[in-house]
N, CA, C and O of each residue as an XYZ file, in Angstrom:
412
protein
N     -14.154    -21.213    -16.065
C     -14.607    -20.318    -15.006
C     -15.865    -19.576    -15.437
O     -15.966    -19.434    -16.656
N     -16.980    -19.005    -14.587
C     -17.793    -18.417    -14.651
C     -17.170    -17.468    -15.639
O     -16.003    -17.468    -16.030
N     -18.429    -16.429    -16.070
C     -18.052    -15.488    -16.652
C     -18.079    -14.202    -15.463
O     -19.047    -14.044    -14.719
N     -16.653    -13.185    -15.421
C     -16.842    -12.197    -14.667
C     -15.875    -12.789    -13.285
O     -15.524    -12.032    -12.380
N     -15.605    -13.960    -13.314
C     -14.407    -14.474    -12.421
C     -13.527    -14.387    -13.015
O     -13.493    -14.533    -14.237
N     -11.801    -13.908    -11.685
C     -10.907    -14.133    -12.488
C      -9.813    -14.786    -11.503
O      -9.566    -14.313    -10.394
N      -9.232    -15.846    -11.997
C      -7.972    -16.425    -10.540
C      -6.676    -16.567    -11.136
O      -6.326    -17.000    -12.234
N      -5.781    -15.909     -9.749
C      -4.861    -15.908     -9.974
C      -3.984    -15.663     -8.367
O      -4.361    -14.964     -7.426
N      -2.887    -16.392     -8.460
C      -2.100    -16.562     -6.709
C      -1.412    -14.968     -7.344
O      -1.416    -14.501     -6.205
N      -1.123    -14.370     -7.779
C      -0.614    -13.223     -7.619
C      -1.706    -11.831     -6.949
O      -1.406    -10.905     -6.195
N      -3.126    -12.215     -7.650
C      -3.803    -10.527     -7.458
C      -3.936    -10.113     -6.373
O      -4.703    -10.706     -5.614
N      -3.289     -9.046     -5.973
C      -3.859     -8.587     -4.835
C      -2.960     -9.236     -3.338
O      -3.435     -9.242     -2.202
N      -1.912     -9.624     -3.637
C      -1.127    -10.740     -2.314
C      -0.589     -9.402     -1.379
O      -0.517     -8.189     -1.576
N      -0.267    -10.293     -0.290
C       0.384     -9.679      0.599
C       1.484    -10.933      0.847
O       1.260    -12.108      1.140
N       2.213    -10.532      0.715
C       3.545    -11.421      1.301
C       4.040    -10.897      2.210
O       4.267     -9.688      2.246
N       4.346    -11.832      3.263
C       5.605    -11.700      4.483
C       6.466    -12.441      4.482
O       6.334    -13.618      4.145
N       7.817    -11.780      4.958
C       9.169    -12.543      4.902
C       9.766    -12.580      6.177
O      10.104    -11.454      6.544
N      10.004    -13.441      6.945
C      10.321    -13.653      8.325
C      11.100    -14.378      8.741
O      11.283    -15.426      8.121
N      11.825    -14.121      9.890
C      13.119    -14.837      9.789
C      12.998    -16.161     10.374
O      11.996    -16.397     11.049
N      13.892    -17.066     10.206
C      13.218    -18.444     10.381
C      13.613    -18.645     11.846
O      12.970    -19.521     12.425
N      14.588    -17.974     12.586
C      15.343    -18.217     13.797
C      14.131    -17.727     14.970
O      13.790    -18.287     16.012
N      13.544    -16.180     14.204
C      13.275    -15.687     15.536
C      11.998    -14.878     14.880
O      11.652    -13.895     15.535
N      11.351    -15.112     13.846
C       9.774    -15.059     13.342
C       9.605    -13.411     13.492
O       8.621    -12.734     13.789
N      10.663    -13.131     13.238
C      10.605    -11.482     13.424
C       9.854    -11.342     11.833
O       9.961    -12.338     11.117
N       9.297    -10.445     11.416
C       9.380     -9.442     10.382
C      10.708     -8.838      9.565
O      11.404     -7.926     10.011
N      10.904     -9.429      8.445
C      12.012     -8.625      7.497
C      11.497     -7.787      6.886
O      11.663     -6.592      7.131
N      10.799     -8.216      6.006
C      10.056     -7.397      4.688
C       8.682     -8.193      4.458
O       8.256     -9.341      4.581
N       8.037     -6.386      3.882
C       6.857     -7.518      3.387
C       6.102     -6.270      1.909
O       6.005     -5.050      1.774
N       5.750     -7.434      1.130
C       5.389     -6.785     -0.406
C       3.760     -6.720     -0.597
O       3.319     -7.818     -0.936
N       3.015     -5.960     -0.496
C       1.767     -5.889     -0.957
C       1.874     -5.608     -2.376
O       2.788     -4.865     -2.734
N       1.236     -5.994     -3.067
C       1.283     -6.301     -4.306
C      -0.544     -6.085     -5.154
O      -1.501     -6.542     -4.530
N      -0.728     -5.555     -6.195
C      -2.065     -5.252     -6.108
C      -1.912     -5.431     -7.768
O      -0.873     -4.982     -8.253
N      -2.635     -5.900     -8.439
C      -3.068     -6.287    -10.041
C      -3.778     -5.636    -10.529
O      -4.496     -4.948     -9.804
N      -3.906     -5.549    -11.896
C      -5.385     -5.507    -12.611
C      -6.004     -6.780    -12.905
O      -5.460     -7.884    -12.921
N      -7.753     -6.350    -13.239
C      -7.886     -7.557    -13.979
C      -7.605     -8.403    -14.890
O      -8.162     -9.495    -15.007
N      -6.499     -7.866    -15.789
C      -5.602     -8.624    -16.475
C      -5.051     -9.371    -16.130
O      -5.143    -10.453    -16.710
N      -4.243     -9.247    -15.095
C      -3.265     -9.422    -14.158
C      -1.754     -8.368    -14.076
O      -0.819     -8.416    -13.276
N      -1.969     -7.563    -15.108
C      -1.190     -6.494    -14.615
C      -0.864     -5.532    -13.849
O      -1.552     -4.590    -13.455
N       0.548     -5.873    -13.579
C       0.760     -5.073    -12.069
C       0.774     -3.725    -11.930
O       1.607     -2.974    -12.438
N      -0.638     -3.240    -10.875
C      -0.750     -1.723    -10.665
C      -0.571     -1.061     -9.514
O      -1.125      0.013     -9.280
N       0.525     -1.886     -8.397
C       1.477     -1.411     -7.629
C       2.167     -2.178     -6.539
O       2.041     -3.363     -6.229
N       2.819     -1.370     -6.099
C       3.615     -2.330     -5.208
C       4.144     -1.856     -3.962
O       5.205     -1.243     -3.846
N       3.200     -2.229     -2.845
C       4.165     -1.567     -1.769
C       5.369     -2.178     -0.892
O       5.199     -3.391     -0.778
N       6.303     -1.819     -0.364
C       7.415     -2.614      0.517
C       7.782     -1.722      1.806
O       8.254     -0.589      1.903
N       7.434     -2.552      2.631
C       8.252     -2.246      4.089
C       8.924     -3.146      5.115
O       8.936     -4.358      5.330
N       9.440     -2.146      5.625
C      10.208     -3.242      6.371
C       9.791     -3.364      7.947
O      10.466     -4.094      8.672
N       8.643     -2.626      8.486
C       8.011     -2.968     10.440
C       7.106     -2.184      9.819
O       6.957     -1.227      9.059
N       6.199     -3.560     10.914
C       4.478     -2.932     10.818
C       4.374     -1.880     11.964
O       4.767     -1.806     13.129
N       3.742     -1.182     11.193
C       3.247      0.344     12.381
C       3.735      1.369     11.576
O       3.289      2.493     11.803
N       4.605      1.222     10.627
C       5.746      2.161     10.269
C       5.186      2.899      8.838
O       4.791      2.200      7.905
N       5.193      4.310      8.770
C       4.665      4.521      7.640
C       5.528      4.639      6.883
O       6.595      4.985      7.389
N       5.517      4.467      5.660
C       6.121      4.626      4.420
C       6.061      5.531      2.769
O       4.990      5.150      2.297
N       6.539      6.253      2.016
C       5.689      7.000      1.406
C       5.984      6.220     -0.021
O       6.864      5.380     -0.214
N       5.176      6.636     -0.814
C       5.151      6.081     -2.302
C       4.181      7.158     -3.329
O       3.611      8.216     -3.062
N       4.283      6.394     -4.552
C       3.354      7.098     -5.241
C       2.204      6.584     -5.787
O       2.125      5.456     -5.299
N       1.149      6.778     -6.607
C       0.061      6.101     -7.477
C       0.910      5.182     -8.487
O       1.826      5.716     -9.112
N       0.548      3.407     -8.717
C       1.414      3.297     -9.964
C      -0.010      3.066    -11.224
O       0.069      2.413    -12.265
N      -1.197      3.806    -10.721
C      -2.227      3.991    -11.628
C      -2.899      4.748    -11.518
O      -2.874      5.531    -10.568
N      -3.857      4.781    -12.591
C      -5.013      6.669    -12.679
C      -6.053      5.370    -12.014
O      -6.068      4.243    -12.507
N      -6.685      5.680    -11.110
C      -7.928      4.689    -10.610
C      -9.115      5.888    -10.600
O     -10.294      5.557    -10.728
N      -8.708      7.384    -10.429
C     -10.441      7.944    -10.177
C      -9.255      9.519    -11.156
O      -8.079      9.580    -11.517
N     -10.242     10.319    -11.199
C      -9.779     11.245    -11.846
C      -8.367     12.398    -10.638
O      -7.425     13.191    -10.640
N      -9.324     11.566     -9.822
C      -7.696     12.355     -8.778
C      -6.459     12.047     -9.019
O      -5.613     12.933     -8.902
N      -6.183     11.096     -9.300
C      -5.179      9.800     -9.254
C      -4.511     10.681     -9.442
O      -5.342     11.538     -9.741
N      -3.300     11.275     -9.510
C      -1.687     11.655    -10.442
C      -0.623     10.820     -9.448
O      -0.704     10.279     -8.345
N       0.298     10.995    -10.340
C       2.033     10.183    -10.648
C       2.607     11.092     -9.577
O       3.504     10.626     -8.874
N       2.111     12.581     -9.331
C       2.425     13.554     -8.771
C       2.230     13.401     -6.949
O       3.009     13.797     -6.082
N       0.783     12.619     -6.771
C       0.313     12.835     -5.223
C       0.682     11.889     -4.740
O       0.752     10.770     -5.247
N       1.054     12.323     -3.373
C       2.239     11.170     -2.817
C       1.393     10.123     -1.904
O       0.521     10.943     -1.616
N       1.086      9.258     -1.407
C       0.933      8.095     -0.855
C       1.484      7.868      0.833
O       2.648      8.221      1.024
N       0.939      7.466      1.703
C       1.654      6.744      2.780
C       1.190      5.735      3.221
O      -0.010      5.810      3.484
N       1.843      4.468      3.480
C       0.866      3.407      3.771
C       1.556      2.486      4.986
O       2.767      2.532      5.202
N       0.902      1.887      5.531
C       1.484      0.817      6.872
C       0.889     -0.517      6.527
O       0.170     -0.732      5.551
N       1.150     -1.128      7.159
C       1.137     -2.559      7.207
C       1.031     -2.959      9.502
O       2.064     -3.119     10.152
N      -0.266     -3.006     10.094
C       0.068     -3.207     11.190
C      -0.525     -4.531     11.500
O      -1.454     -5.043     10.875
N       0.168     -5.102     12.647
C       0.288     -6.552     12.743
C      -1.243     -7.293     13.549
O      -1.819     -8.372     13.412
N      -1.501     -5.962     14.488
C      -2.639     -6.974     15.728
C      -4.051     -6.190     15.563
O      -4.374     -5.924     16.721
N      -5.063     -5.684     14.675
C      -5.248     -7.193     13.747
C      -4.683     -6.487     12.032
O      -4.784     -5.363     11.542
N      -4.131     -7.691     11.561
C      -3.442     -6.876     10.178
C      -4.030     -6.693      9.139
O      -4.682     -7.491      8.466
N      -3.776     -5.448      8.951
C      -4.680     -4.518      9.026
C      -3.516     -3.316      7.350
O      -2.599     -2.674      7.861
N      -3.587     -3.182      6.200
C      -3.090     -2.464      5.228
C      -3.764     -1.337      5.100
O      -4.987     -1.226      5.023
N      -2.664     -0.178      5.068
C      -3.929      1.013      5.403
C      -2.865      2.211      4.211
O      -1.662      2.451      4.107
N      -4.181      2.717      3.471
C      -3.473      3.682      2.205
C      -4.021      5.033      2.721
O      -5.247      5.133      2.785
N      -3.144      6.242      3.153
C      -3.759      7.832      2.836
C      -3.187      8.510      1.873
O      -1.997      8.811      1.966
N      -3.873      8.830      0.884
C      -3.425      9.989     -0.495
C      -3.737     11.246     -0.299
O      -4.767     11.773      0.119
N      -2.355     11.822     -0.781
C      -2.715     13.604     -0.506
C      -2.192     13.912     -1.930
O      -1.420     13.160     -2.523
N      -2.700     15.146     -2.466
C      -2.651     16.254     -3.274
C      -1.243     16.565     -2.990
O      -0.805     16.861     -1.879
N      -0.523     16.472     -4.150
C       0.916     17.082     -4.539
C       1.209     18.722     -3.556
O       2.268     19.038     -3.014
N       0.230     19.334     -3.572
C       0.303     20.450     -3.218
C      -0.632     20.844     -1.892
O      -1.186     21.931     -1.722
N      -0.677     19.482     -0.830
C      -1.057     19.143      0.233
C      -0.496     17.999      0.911
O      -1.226     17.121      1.371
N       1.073     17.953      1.020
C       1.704     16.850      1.465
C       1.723     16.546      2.622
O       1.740     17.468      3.437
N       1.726     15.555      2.964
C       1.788     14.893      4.885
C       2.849     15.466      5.761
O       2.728     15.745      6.953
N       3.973     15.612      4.963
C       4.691     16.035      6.231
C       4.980     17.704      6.341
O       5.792     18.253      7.085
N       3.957     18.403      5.260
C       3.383     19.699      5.644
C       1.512     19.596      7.275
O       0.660     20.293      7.826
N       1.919     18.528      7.202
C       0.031     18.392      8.019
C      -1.226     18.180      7.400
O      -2.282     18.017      8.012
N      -1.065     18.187      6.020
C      -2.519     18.466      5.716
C      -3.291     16.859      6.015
O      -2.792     15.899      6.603
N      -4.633     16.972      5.399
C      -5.542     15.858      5.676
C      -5.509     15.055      4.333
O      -5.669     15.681      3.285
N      -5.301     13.633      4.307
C      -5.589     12.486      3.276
C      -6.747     13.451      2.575
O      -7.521     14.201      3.169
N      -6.668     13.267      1.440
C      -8.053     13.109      0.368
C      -8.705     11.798      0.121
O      -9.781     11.673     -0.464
N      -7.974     10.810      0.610
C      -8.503      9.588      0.443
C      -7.939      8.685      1.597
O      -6.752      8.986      1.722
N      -8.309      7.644      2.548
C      -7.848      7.234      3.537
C      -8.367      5.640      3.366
O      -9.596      5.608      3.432
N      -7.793      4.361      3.173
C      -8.755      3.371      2.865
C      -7.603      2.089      4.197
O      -6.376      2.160      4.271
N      -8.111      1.510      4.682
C      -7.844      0.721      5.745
C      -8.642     -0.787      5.271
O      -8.609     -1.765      6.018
């Protein structure tokens, strides 16, 4: 490989799991790597539209903490993975505003 390329069927996937009868939505795993290929998080839900909360499973900018909580969706028409991070001591289901919002 070039230098500065890196491949791999894991980095960065989105998987969906659907039922075979009726193509509904069960679950689905976003999944995100390093360039190693080590895994630096993992999201799971179960319906798109639906938010979900989590945490950082890495320091990516000096904001980053283990502490600030996460909410993320998964929506179907057009699909579409969407992350907002708030400050430990600015949580979502107090109102406040994402510090970071990435779609």
């Amino acid at each position: 490989l070039p230098t500065g390329e890196a491949v791999s069927p894991a980095f960065n996937s989105l998987w969906l799991v659907r039922s075979v009868d009726t193509d509904q939505l069960l679950v689905y795993v976003f999944v995100s790597a390093g360039a190693d290929g080590s895994l630096a998080q993992k999201y799971v839900g179960l319906d798109f539209n639906e938010w979900y909360q989590s945490w950082p499973g890495s320091t990516f900018t000096p904001l980053s903490s283990p502490e600030n909580p996460y909410i993320f969706r998964l929506t179907h028409d057009p699909l579409t993975f969407s992350i907002k991070a708030y400050f430990k001591d600015h949580p979502p289901a107090e109102g406040f505003a994402p510090y970071l919002t990435i779609d």
